[in-house]
Short mmCIF file of C-alpha atoms in Angstrom, two decimals:
data_model
loop_
_atom_site.label_atom_id
_atom_site.label_comp_id
_atom_site.label_asym_id
_atom_site.label_seq_id
_atom_site.Cartn_x
_atom_site.Cartn_y
_atom_site.Cartn_z
CA UNK A 1 78.02 -84.85 -7.99
CA UNK A 2 75.76 -87.92 -10.01
CA UNK A 3 71.85 -86.79 -7.69
CA UNK A 4 72.87 -83.43 -8.65
CA UNK A 5 73.29 -84.06 -12.18
CA UNK A 6 69.99 -86.67 -12.22
CA UNK A 7 68.66 -83.63 -10.84
CA UNK A 8 69.15 -80.67 -13.11
CA UNK A 9 68.16 -83.38 -15.10
CA UNK A 10 64.47 -83.16 -13.70
CA UNK A 11 64.60 -79.74 -13.70
CA UNK A 12 65.01 -79.28 -17.10
CA UNK A 13 62.06 -82.14 -18.67
CA UNK A 14 60.01 -79.72 -15.47
CA UNK A 15 61.41 -76.43 -16.78
CA UNK A 16 60.30 -78.01 -20.18
CA UNK A 17 57.21 -79.06 -19.17
CA UNK A 18 55.94 -75.69 -17.89
CA UNK A 19 57.40 -73.46 -20.52
CA UNK A 20 54.84 -75.33 -22.53
CA UNK A 21 52.16 -74.64 -20.68
CA UNK A 22 52.40 -71.73 -20.18
CA UNK A 23 52.63 -71.36 -24.23
CA UNK A 24 49.48 -72.69 -24.29
CA UNK A 25 48.04 -70.78 -22.63
CA UNK A 26 49.73 -67.66 -23.84
CA UNK A 27 47.61 -68.96 -26.81
CA UNK A 28 44.41 -69.43 -25.20
CA UNK A 29 44.90 -65.96 -23.68
CA UNK A 30 45.65 -64.09 -27.20
CA UNK A 31 42.50 -65.92 -29.16
CA UNK A 32 39.92 -64.64 -26.26
CA UNK A 33 41.59 -61.81 -26.25
CA UNK A 34 40.94 -61.54 -30.30
CA UNK A 35 37.35 -62.70 -29.74
CA UNK A 36 37.47 -59.66 -27.55
CA UNK A 37 38.47 -57.87 -29.75
CA UNK A 38 35.67 -58.78 -32.41
CA UNK A 39 32.73 -58.13 -30.11
CA UNK A 40 33.76 -55.02 -28.99
CA UNK A 41 34.19 -53.83 -32.65
CA UNK A 42 30.84 -55.10 -32.82
CA UNK A 43 28.74 -53.64 -30.59
CA UNK A 44 30.88 -50.13 -30.93
CA UNK A 45 30.03 -50.18 -34.41
CA UNK A 46 25.77 -50.95 -33.21
CA UNK A 47 26.70 -47.93 -30.30
CA UNK A 48 27.27 -45.68 -33.16
CA UNK A 49 24.27 -46.61 -35.70
CA UNK A 50 21.52 -45.65 -32.71
CA UNK A 51 23.70 -42.24 -31.30
CA UNK A 52 25.73 -40.96 -33.84
CA UNK A 53 26.86 -38.35 -31.54
CA UNK A 54 27.56 -40.29 -28.18
CA UNK A 55 30.57 -40.96 -29.65
CA UNK A 56 32.29 -38.12 -30.01
CA UNK A 57 31.53 -37.02 -26.34
CA UNK A 58 32.83 -40.89 -24.87
CA UNK A 59 35.35 -40.62 -22.65
CA UNK A 60 37.57 -42.74 -21.24
CA UNK A 61 35.38 -45.88 -18.27
CA UNK A 62 34.72 -44.12 -15.14
CA UNK A 63 35.56 -40.37 -16.50
CA UNK A 64 32.21 -38.35 -16.05
CA UNK A 65 30.95 -36.69 -19.08
CA UNK A 66 31.77 -32.86 -20.86
CA UNK A 67 29.07 -30.42 -19.36
CA UNK A 68 27.04 -29.37 -22.27
CA UNK A 69 26.30 -25.56 -21.75
CA UNK A 70 23.06 -26.27 -23.66
CA UNK A 71 21.02 -28.29 -20.21
CA UNK A 72 22.16 -25.23 -18.62
CA UNK A 73 20.27 -22.31 -21.10
CA UNK A 74 17.47 -25.03 -20.80
CA UNK A 75 17.66 -25.57 -16.88
CA UNK A 76 15.31 -22.09 -14.83
CA UNK A 77 18.53 -19.98 -13.76
CA UNK A 78 19.18 -19.82 -9.45
CA UNK A 79 17.51 -17.55 -6.97
CA UNK A 80 20.47 -15.84 -5.89
CA UNK A 81 19.70 -14.23 -2.18
CA UNK A 82 21.16 -13.27 0.86
CA UNK A 83 25.06 -14.36 0.92
CA UNK A 84 25.65 -16.97 3.99
CA UNK A 85 29.65 -15.01 4.06
CA UNK A 86 28.51 -11.72 6.68
CA UNK A 87 31.03 -9.38 6.14
CA UNK A 88 31.44 -8.79 10.52
CA UNK A 89 32.71 -5.77 12.41
#
């Protein structure tokens, strides 16, 4: 029974050590997140100054830009020839 009690006491010390390390890692993580947020805000502000209209079209990561109809008006119209689909008898 004494062996069991001492293992529990050492377990508590080990748990305390892990909890202290976890708290330190969480503190470092929050600090890095704050630094990252500052850098991202600064970059976003610079982007807005460079391209004011771009912020309106910004989409999530990996999403394509919205299609603008102005670009299609500048390109020449597509030529329509015979369709590849034939009506068969």
